[in-house]
Short mmCIF file of C-alpha atoms and ligand atoms in Angstrom, two decimals:
data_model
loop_
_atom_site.label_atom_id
_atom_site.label_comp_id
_atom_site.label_asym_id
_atom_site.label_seq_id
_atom_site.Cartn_x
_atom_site.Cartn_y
_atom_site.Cartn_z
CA UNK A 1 -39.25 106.40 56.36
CA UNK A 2 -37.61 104.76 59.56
CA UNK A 3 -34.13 103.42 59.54
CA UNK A 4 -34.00 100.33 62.08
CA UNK A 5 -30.42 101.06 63.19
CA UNK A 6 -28.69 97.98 64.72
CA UNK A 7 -25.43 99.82 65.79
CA UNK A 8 -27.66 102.19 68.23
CA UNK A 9 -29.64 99.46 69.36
CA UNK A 10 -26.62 97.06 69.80
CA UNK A 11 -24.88 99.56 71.57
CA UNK A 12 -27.64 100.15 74.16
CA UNK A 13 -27.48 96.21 74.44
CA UNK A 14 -24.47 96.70 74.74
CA UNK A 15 -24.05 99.34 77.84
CA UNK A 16 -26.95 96.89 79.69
CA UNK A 17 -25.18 93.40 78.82
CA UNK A 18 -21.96 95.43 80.71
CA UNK A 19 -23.51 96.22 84.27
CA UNK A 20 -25.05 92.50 84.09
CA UNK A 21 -21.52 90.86 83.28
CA UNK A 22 -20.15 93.33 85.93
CA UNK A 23 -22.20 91.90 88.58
CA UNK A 24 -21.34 88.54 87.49
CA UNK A 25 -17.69 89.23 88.10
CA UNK A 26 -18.07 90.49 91.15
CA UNK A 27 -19.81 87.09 92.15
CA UNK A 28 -16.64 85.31 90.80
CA UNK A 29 -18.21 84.44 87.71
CA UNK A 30 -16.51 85.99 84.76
CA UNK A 31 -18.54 84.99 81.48
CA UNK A 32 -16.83 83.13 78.90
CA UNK A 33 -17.38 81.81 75.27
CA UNK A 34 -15.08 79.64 73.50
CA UNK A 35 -14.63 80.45 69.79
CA UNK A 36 -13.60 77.78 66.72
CA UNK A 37 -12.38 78.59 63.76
CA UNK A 38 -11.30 76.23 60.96
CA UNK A 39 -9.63 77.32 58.00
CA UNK A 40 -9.17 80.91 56.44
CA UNK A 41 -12.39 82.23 55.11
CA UNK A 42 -12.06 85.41 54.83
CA UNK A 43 -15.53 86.51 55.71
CA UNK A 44 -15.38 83.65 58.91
CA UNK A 45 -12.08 85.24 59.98
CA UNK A 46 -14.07 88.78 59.93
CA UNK A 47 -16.66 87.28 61.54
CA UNK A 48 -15.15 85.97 64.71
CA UNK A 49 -12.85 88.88 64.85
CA UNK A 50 -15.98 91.08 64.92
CA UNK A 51 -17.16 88.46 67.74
CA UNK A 52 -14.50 88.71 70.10
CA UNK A 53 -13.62 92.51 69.65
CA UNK A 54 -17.29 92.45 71.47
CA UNK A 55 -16.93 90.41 73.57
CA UNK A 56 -14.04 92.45 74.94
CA UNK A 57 -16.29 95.87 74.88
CA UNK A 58 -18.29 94.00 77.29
CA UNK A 59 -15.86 92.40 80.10
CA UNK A 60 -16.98 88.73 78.29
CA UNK A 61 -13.86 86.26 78.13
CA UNK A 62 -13.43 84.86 74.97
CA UNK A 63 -10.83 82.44 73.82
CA UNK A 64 -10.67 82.12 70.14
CA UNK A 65 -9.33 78.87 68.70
CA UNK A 66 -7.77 79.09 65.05
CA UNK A 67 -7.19 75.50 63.63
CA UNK A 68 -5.65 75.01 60.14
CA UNK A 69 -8.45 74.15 57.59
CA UNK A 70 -6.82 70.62 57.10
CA UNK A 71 -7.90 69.39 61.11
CA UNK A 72 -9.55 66.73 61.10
CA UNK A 73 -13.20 66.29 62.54
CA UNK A 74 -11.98 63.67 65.42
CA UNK A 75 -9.40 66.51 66.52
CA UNK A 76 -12.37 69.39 66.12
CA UNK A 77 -14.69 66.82 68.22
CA UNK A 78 -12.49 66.74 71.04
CA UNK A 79 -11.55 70.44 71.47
CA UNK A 80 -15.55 70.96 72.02
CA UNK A 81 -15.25 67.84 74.35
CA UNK A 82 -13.24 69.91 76.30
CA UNK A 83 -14.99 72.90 76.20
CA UNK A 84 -18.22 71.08 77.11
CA UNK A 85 -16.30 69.81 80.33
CA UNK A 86 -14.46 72.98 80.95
CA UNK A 87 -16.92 74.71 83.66
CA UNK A 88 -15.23 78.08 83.14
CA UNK A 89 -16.37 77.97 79.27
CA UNK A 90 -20.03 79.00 79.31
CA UNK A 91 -20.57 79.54 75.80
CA UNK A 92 -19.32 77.54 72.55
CA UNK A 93 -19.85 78.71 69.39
CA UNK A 94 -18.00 77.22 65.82
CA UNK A 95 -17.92 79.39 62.62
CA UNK A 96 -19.57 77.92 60.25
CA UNK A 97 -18.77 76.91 57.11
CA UNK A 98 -16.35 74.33 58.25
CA UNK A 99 -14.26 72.76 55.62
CA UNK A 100 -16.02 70.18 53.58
CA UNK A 101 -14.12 67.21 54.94
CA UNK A 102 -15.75 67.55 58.72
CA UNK A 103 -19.35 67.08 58.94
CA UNK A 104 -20.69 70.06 60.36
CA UNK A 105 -23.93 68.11 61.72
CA UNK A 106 -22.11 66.08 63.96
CA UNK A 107 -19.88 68.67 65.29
CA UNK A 108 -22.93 70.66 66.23
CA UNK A 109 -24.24 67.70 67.66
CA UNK A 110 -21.40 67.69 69.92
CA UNK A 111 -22.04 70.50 71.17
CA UNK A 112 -23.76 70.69 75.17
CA UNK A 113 -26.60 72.24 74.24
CA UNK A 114 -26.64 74.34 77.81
CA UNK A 115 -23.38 75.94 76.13
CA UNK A 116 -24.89 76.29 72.21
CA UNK A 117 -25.05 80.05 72.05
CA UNK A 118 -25.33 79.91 68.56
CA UNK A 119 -28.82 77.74 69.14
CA UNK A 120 -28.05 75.32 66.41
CA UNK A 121 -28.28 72.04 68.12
CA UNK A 122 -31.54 70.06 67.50
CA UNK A 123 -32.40 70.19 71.27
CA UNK A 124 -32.23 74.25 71.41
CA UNK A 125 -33.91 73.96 67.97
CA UNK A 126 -36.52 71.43 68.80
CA UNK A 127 -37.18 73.32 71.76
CA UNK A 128 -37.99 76.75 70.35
CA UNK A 129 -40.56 75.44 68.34
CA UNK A 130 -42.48 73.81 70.52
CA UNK A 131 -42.11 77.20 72.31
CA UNK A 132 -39.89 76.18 75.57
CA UNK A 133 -37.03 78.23 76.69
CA UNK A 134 -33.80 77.55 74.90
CA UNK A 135 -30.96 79.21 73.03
CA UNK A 136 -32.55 81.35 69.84
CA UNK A 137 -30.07 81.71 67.00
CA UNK A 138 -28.95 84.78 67.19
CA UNK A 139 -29.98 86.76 63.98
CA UNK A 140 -33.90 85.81 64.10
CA UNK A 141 -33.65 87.02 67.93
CA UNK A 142 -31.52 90.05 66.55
CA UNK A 143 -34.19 90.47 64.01
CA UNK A 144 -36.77 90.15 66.18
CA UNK A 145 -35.69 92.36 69.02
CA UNK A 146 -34.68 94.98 66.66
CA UNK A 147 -38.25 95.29 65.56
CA UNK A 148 -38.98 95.17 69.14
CA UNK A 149 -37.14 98.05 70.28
CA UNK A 150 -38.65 99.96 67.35
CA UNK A 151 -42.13 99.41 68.50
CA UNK A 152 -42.90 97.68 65.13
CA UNK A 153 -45.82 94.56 65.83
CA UNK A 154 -45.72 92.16 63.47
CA UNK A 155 -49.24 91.00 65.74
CA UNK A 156 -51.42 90.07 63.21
CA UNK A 157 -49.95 91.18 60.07
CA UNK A 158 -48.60 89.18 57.37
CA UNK A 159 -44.97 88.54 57.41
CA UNK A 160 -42.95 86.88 53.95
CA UNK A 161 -39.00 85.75 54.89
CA UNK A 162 -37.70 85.27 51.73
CA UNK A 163 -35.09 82.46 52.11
CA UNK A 164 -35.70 79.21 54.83
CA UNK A 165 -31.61 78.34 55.73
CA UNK A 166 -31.50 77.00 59.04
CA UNK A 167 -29.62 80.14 60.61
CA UNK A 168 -31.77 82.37 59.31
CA UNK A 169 -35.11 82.06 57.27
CA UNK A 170 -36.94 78.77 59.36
CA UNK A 171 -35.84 79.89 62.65
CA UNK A 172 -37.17 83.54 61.96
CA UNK A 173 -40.66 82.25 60.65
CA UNK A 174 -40.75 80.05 63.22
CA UNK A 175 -40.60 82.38 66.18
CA UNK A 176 -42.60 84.49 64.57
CA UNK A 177 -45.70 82.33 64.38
CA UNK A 178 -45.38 81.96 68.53
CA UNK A 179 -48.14 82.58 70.22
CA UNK A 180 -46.36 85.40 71.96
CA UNK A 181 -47.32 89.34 72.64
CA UNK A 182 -43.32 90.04 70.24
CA UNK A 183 -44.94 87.40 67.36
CA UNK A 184 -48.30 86.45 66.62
CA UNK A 185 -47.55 86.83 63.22
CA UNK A 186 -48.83 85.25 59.97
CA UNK A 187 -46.14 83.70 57.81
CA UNK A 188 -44.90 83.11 54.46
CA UNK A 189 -41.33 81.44 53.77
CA UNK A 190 -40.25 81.67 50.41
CA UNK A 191 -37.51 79.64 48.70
CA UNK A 192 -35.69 79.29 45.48
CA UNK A 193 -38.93 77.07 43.85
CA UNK A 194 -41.07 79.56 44.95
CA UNK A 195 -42.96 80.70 41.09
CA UNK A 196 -43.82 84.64 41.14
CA UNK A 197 -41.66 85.44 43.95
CA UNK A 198 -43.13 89.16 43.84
CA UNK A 199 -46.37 88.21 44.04
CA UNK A 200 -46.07 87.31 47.71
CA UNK A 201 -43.21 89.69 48.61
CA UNK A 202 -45.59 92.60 47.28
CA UNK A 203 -48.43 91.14 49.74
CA UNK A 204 -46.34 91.35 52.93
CA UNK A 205 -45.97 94.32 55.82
CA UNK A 206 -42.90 92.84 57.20
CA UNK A 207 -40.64 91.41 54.44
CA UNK A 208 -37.77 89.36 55.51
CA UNK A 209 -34.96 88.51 53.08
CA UNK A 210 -32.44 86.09 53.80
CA UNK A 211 -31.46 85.08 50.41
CA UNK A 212 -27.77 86.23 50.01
CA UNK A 213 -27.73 87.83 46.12
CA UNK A 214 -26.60 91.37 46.14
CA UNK A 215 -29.78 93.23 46.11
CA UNK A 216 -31.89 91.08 44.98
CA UNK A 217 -35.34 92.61 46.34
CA UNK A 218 -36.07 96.12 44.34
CA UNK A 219 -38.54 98.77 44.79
CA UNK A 220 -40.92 96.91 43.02
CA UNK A 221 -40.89 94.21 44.71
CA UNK A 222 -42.19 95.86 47.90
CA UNK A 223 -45.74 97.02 48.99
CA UNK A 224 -45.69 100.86 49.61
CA UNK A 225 -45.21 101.21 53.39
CA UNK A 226 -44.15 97.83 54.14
CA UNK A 227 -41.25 97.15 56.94
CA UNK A 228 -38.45 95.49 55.57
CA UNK A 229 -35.47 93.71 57.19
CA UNK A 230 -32.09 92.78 55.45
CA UNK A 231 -30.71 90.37 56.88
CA UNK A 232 -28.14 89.95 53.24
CA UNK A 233 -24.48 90.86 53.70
CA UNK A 234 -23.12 90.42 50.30
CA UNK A 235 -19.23 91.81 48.75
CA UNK A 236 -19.39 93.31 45.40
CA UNK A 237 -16.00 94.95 43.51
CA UNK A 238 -15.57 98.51 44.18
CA UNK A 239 -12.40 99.71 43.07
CA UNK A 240 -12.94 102.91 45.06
CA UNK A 241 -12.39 101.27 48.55
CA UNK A 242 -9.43 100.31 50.38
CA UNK A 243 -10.28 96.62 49.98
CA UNK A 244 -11.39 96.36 47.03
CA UNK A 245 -15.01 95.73 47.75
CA UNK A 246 -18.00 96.87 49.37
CA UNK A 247 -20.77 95.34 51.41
CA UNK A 248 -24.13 95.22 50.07
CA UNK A 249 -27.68 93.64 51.13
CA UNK A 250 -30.20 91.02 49.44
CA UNK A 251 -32.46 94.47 49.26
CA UNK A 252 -31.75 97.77 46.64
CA UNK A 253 -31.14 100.49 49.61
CA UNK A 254 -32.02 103.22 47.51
CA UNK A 255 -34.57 102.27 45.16
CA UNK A 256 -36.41 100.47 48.02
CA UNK A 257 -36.10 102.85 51.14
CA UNK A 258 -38.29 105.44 49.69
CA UNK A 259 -41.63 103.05 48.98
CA UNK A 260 -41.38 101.46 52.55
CA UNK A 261 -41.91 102.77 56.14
CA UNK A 262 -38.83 101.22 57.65
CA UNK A 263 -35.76 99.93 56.67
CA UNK A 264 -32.85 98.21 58.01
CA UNK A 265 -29.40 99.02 56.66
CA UNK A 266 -26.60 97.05 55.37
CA UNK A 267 -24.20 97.50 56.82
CA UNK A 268 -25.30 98.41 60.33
CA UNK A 269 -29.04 96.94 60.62
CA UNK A 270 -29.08 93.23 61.11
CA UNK A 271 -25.24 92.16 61.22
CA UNK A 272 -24.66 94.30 64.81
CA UNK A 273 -27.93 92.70 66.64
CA UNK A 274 -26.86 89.37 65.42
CA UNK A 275 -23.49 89.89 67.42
CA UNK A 276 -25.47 91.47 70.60
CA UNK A 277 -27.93 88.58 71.04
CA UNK A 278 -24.67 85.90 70.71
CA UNK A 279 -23.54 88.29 73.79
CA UNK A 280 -26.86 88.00 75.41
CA UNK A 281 -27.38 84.41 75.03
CA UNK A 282 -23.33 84.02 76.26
CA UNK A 283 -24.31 86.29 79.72
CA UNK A 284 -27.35 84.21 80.12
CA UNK A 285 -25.41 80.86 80.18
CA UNK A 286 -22.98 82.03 82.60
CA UNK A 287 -26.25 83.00 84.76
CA UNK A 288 -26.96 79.82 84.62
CA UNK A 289 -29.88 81.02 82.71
CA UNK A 290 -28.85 78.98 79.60
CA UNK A 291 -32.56 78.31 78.87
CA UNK A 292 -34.46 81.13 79.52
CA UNK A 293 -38.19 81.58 79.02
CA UNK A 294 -38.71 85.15 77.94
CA UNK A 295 -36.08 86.28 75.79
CA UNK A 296 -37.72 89.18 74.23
CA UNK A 297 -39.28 90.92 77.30
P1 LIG B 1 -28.43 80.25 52.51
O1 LIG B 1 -27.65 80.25 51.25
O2 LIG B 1 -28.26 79.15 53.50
O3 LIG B 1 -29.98 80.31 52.14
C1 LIG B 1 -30.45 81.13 51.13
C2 LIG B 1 -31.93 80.91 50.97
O4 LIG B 1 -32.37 81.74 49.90
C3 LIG B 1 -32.30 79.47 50.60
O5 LIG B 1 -33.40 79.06 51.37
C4 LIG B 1 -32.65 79.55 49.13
O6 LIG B 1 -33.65 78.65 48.73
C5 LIG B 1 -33.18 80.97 49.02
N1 LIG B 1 -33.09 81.46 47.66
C6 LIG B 1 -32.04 81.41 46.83
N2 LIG B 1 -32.36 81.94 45.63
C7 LIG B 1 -33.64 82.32 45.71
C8 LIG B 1 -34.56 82.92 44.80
N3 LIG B 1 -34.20 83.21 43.55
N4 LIG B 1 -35.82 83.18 45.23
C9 LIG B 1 -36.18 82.88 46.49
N5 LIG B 1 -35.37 82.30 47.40
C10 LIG B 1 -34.11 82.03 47.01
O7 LIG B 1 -28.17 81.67 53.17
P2 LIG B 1 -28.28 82.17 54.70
O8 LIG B 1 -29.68 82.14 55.17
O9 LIG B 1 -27.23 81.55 55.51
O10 LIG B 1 -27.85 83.70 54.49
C11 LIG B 1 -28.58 84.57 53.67
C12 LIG B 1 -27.86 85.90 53.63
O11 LIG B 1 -27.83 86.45 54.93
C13 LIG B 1 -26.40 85.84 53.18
O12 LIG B 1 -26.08 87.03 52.48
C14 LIG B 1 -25.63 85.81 54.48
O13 LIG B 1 -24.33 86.33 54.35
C15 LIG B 1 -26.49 86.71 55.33
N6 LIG B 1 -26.39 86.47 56.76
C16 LIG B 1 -26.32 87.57 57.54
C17 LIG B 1 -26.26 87.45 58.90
C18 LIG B 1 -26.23 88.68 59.72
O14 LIG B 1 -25.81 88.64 60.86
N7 LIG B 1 -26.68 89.82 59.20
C19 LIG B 1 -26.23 86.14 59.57
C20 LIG B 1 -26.41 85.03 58.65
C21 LIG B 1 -26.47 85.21 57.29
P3 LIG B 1 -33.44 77.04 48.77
O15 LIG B 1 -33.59 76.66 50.21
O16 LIG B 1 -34.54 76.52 47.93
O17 LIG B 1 -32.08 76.79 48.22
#
C-alpha cells in the first residue's frame, strides 16, 4: 500500500513555485494575493492562517483582511472593488463560509475573474468545463496533481467522488471526464439520495470522498486495491491533545489502508496540495498567465 503524501509533494511545489516567484521579483513583479476574512470561524481563521504562512515560505505577498462577522455585504463588495482595481493585487481569494447575512454568490460574483484564484466564479467555472484555460479550484487540481505526481492514471478506469459541493465533488468529476492525457476518466458522483451508497463505492478504482462525516467510508466499503483520496477534514473530541480535538477524514485510515493500493492521509494528503495549487494559480496570475491552458503538465 502507497501513501499519496501531500506535504512531500507540496513541498516540492513548493521549492519550484520559489525560483518562479524569484524571477518574477527580479522583473519588478512581486506576486500578491489579497485575503478576506469575515467573522471568527475557527476552522476559517486556521485556514487563512495556514494560507498566508505559505505564502510567506514562498516570497508571495499576501495581505490578509480580517473584518468583524457583523460587515455588511455593501462594505465586503467594495473592499474586492478595490482589490479588483488594485494592479499590485494579483490574486483574491474570500474564506468561505461568510456569515449568513452577505450573500456569498454575489460576492463571488464580484470577484475579476482574472484575479479568482480560488476558481469559483461562474466564468472560471463555466470555462473549465467546456475545457478552456481558467482558474481550477484548488483541491480538485490538488487532487488531481497529487495523483499525477504519483503516476496513478485514472485513463480509463472508473472513478466514484462521493459528495458533488461546488468546491469539491462537481469540479473534481468534472475535470476528470476531460478529454485530457491527466483525465479520461469514467465518472460516478454520488450524493446524499444516492440508495446503496456501497454498491457503487465498492465498484470504483479511484474513490473520491468529499462528504465531510468523520470516517464515513470503511474497509468495506472499498474494492480491494482501489486508490482512494480523502479529501474529509473533520474535528472529533480527543481529550488527549492539546486542543482538545483531533483531525480526522470522511475515510477509516486504518481499517481502510490495508484493502487498498493507495491512500491519502488526513492530515497531510489532500489539505497541503489544496494550499500549493492556490499558490500556483496566485504565481500564474501575476505571470499574467491567469488563464492558462495546461495546468497539469
Ligand atoms: P459539502 O457539505 O458542501 O458537501 C458534502 C457532500 O456530501 C454533499 O454533496 C452531500 O450530498 C454529500 N453527502 C452528505 N451525506 C451523504 C451521504 N450519506 N451519502 C452520500 N453523500 C453524502 O462539503 P464540501 O464538499 O465542502 O467538503 C467535504 C469535506 O471536505 C469536508 O470535511 C470539508 O472540510 C473537506 N474539505 C477539505 C478540503 C481540503 O483542502 N482538504 C477543501 C474543501 C473541503 P447533497 O449534495 O445531496 O447534500
Amino acid at each position: 500500500m502507497m501513501i499519496l503524501d501531500g506535504k512531500v509533494i507540496a513541498n516540492s511545489i513548493y521549492e519550484q513555485l520559489r525560483c518562479e516567484v524569484e524571477y518574477l521579483r527580479q522583473q519588478g513583479v512581486v506576486p500578491h494575493i489579497a485575503l478576506l476574512l469575515v467573522g471568527d470561524n475557527p476552522a476559517s481563521l486556521t485556514y487563512v492562517r495556514a494560507k498566508s504562512r505559505a505564502c510567506e515560505r514562498v516570497g508571495i505577498r499576501s495581505t490578509v483582511l480580517h473584518l468583524p462577522a457583523e460587515t455588511s455585504e455593501e462594505e465586503v463588495l467594495w473592499h474586492i472593488q478595490q482589490w479588483n482595481v488594485d494592479p499590485t493585487v494579483h490574486g483574491i481569494l474570500v474564506q468561505l463560509p461568510l456569515p449568513t447575512h452577505i450573500d456569498s454568490e454575489r460576492v463571488i460574483l464580484s470577484i475579476d475573474p482574472l484575479k479568482d484564484v480560488d476558481g469559483f466564479h461562474p466564468v472560471n467555472i463555466g470555462r473549465m468545463l467546456i475545457g478552456l484555460p481558467s482558474f481550477v479550484p484548488c483541491t480538485p487540481a490538488g487532487i488531481i496533481e497529487l495523483l499525477r505526481r504519483y503516476d496513478v492514471s485514472v485513463r480509463g478506469k472508473h472513478v466514484v467522488v462521493v459528495g458533488r459541493s461546488l468546491i469539491v465533488g462537481k469540479p473534481v468529476a468534472n475535470l476528470l471526464l476531460q478529454k485530457a492525457p491527466w483525465a479520461d476518466a469514467i465518472v460516478t458522483v454520488c450524493h446524499s439520495a444516492t440508495a446503496n451508497l456501497r454498491q457503487y463505492t465498492r465498484s470504483a478504482d479511484v474513490l473520491i470522498v468529499a462528504v465531510g462525516r468523520a470516517e464515513f467510508i470503511t474497509a468495506d466499503d472499498v474494492r480491494e486495491g482501489a486508490v482512494v483520496i480523502d479529501v474529509g477534514i473533520n474535528r472529533v473530541p480527543d481529550d488527549t491533545s492539546p486542543n482538545g480535538y483531533r483531525i480526522v477524514g470522511d475515510v477509516a485510515f486504518a481499517s481502510v489502508a490495508p484493502k487498498v493500493s493507495a491512500i491519502t492521509p488526513v492530515p497531510g494528503g489532500v489539505g497541503p496540495m489544496t494550499i500549493a495549487m492556490l499558490l500556483r494559480n496566485t504565481v500564474n496570475a501575476a505571470n499574467g498567465q491567469a488563464w492558462r491552458k495546461h495546468l497539469f503538465q
